[in-house]
XYZ file of C-alpha atoms in Angstrom:
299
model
C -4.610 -17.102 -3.959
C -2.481 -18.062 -7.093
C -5.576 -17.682 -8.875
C -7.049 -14.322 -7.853
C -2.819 -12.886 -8.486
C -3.357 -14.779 -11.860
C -6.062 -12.865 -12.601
C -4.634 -9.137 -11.343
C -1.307 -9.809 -13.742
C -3.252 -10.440 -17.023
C -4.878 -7.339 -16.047
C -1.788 -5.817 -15.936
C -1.001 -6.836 -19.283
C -3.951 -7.107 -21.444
C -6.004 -4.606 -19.275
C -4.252 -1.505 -19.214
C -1.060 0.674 -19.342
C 0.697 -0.162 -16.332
C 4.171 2.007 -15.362
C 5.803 0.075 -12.022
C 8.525 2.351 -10.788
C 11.253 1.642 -8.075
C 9.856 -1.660 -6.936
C 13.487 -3.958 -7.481
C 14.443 -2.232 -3.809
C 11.103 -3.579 -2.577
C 11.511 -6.974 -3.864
C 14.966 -7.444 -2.616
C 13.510 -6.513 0.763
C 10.680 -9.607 0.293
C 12.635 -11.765 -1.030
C 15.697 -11.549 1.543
C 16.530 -14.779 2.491
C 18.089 -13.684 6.500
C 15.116 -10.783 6.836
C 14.131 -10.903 10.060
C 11.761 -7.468 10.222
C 8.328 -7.834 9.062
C 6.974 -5.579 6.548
C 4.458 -3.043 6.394
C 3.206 -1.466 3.224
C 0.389 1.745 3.380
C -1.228 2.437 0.230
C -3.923 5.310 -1.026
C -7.084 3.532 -1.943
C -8.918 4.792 -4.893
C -11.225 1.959 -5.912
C -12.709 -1.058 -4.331
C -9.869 -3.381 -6.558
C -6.823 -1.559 -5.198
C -6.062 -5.164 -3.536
C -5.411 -7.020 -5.138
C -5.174 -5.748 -8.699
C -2.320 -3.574 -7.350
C -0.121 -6.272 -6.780
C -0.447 -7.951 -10.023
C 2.781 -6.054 -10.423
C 4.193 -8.199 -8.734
C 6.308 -11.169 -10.110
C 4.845 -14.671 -10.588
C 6.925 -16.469 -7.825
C 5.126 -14.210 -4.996
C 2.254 -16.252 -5.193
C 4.274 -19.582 -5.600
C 5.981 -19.513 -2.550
C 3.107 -17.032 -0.389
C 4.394 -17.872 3.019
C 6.122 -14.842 3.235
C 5.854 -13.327 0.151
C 1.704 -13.004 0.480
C 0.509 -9.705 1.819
C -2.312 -10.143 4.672
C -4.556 -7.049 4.181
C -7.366 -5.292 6.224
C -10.861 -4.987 4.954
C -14.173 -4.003 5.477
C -16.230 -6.167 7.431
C -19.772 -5.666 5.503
C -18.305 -6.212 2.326
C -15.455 -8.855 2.788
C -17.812 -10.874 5.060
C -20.987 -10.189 4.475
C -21.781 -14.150 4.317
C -19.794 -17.531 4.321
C -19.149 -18.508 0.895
C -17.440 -14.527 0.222
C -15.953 -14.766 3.746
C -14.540 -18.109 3.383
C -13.292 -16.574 -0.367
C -11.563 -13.383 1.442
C -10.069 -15.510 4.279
C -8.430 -17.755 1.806
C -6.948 -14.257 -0.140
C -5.561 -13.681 3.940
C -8.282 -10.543 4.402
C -8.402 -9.490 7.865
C -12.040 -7.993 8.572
C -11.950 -4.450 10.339
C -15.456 -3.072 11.166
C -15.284 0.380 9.930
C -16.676 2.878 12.570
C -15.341 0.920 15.709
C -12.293 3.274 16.464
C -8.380 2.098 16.467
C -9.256 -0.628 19.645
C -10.519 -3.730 17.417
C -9.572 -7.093 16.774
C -8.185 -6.233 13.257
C -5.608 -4.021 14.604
C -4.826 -6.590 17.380
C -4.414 -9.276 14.836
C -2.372 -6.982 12.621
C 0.271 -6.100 15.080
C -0.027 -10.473 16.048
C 0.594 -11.089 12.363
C 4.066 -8.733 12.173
C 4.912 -10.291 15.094
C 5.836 -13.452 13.480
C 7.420 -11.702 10.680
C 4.475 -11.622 8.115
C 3.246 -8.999 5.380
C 0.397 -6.841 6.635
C -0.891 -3.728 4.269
C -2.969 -1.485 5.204
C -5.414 1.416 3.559
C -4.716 4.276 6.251
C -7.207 6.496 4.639
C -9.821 3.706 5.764
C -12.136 4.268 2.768
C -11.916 4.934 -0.746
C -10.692 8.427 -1.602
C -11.355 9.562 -5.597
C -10.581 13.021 -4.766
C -7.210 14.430 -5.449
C -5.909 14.864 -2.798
C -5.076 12.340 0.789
C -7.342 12.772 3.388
C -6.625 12.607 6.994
C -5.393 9.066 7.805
C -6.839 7.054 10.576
C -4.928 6.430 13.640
C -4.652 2.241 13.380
C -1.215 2.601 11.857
C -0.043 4.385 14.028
C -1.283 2.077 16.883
C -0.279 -1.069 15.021
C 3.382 0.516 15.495
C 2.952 1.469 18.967
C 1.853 -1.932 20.067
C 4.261 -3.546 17.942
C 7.060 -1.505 19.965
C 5.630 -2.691 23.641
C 5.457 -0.064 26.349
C 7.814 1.864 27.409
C 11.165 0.757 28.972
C 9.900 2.314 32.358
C 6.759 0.020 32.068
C 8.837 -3.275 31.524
C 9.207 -3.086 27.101
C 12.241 -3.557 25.193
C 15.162 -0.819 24.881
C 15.680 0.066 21.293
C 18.260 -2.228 20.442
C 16.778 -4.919 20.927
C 13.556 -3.882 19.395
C 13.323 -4.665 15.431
C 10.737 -2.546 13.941
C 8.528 -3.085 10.856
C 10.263 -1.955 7.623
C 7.691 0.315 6.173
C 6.894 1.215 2.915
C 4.426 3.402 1.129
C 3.134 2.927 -2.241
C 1.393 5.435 -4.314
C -0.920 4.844 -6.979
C -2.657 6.972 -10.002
C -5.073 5.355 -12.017
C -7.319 3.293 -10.492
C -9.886 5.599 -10.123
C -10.441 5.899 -13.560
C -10.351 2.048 -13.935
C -13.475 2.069 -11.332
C -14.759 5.016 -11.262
C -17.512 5.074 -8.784
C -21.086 5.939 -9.733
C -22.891 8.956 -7.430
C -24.310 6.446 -5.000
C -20.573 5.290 -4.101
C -21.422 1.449 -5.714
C -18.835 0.439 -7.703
C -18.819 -1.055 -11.381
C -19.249 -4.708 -11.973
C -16.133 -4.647 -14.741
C -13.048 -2.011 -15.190
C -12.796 0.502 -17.928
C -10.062 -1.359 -20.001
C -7.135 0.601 -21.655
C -6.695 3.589 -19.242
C -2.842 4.109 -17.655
C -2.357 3.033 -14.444
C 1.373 4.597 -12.284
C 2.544 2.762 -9.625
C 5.371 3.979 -7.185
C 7.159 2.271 -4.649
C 8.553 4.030 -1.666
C 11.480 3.961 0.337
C 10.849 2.365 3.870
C 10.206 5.080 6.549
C 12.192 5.713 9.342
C 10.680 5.901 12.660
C 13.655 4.964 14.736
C 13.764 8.416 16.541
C 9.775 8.782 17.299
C 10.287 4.965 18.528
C 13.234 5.728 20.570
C 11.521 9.067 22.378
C 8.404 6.590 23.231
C 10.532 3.956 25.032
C 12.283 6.619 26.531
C 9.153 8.000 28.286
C 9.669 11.345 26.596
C 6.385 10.951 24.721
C 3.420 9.318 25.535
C 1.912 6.073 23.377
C -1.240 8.903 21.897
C 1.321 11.220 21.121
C 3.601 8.940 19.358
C 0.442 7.092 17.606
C -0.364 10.555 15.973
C 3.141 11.179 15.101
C 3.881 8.264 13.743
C 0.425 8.407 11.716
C 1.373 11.832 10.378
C 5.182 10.628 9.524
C 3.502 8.244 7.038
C 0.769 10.741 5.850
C 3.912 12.921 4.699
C 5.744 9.822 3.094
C 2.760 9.379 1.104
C 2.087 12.936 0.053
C 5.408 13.187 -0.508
C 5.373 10.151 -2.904
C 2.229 11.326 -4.253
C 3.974 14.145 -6.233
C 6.876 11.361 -7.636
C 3.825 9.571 -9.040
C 2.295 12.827 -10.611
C 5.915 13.519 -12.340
C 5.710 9.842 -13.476
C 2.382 9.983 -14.876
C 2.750 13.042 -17.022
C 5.964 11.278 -18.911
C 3.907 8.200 -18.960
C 1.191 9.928 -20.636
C 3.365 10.969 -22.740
C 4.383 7.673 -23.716
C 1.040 6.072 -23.554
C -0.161 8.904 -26.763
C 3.483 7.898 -28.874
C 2.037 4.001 -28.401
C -1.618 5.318 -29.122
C -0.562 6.586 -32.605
C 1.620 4.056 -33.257
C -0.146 1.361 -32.598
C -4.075 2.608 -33.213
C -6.595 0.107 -31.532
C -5.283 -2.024 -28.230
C -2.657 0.125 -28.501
C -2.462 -0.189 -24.270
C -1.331 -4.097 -24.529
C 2.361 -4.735 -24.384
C 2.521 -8.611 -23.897
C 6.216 -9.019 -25.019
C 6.934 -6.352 -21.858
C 3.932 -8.364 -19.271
C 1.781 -5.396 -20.084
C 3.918 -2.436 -18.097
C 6.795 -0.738 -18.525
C 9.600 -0.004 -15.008
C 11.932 2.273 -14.305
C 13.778 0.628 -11.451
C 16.473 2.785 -10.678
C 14.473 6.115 -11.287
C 15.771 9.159 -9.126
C 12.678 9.631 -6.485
C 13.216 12.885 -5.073
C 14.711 15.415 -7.332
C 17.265 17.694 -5.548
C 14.098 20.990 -6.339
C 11.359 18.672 -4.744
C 8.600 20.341 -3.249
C 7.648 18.865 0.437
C 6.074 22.626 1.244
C 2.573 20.787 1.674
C 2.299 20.215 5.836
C -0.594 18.424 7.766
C -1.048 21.626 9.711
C -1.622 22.591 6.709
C -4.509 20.829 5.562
């Protein structure tokens, strides 16, 4: 583990032009010493490194102390596992194998919503395969299940009122970049090695509130589908919503980037001195003229 995160940071710094924004309210959310909530992080997924280069961002004691700190991450099955030398590689970097194709009722999901149950790290890809469009696609219906069965049934059915119920703190990340890094070839295989020097904007969410949609399914007043597709659709707006913070981002950061290119001519993209990005921790998210007019009815 502490060498694969080894590997993603020098990435991050010698590989390409990496702008982390907002992630100090994440990281005092890991690190919390009296957190009691598990976490779950949802991601886009643009290229078949997403995970774990994407969390090379990430600082060095993460993968020092990984008993909480250490994301546990769904993959695919056929390429995760595909023998026992690579699956015993992916088990040790705490990949959970999901067999694409077999619907939201799997053992993935079952040990996913197991896993937050004793307060670890789970993130997820809810787009369930990689997406170089851009725009999100439709998410699958697994996250939204893996917060259903978190909650329990329904008061009425013998579950846990509200109060007593501490849900997952969820956050979404959004990413713009790594598509270009791996770009796949027509045939959907990806490159053996990334295209080195290209910028790379990563944006950390605020945790999503589902305390209402959570509250209406113990209640009875909707049923577990119903909230599943909610709940799945809450994060798909999170995301999309996020999704135009990182676009803002990576138009100033491009604009950065071409002041370094000229300034610095060849490797201009590595910044050791800095670890290779640059953050803007206390960046203003959502400007007061966002736009949220894009709906899922919508697409």
């Amino acid at each position: 583990m502490f060498g694969v995160g080894a590997v993603s940071k020098t990435f991050m710094t010698f590989g390409a032009y990496t702008g982390v924004h907002n992630m100090n309210p994440f990281l005092k959310i890991l690190y919390d010493p009296h957190r009691t909530r598990p976490i779950l992080t949802v991601t886009n997924h643009t290229s078949t490194a997403d995970d774990p280069l994407l969390w090379g961002a990430l600082p060095w004691k993460c993968y020092l102390q990984p008993t909480k700190t250490i994301r546990y991450a769904l993959g695919a099955q056929e390429l995760c596992y595909p023998n026992k030398p690579v699956g015993a590689f992916f088990r040790c970097g705490q990949i959970v194998p999901v067999i694409r194709g077999n619907g939201i009722y799997q053992p993935a999901i079952d040990k996913s919503v197991d896993l937050l149950k004793s307060g670890r790290w789970v993130h997820i890809f809810p787009e369930g395969k990689i997406n170089q469009t851009d725009h999100l696609i439709r998410l699958k219906w697994g996250v939204g299940r893996v917060l259903t069965e978190y909650g329990g049934p329904p008061i009425a059915e013998g579950g846990k009122p509200m109060h007593e119920l501490e849900m997952p703190i969820v956050i979404p990340i959004y990413h713009l970049g790594m598509e270009d890094i791996l770009r796949l070839f027509p045939d959907n295989s990806s490159p053996l090695f990334p295209k080195l020097g290209m910028p790379l904007t990563i944006v950390f969410g605020e945790p999503i509130d589902f305390g209402t949609l959570m509250q209406e399914y113990k209640e009875g007043k909707i049923q577990e589908v119903e909230a599943r597709i909610k709940m799945t659709e809450r994060i798909y707006e999170a995301m999309d919503e996020l999704k135009q913070v990182a676009l803002r981002l990576q138009k100033e950061q491009a604009d950065r980037a071409e002041m370094d290119r000229i300034q610095k001519g060849r490797w201009w993209w590595i910044q050791p001195a800095g670890w290779g990005w640059w953050r803007s921790p206390d960046i203003e998210l959502y400007p007061k003229h966002r736009d949220t007019s894009v709906k899922i009815e919508e697409l």
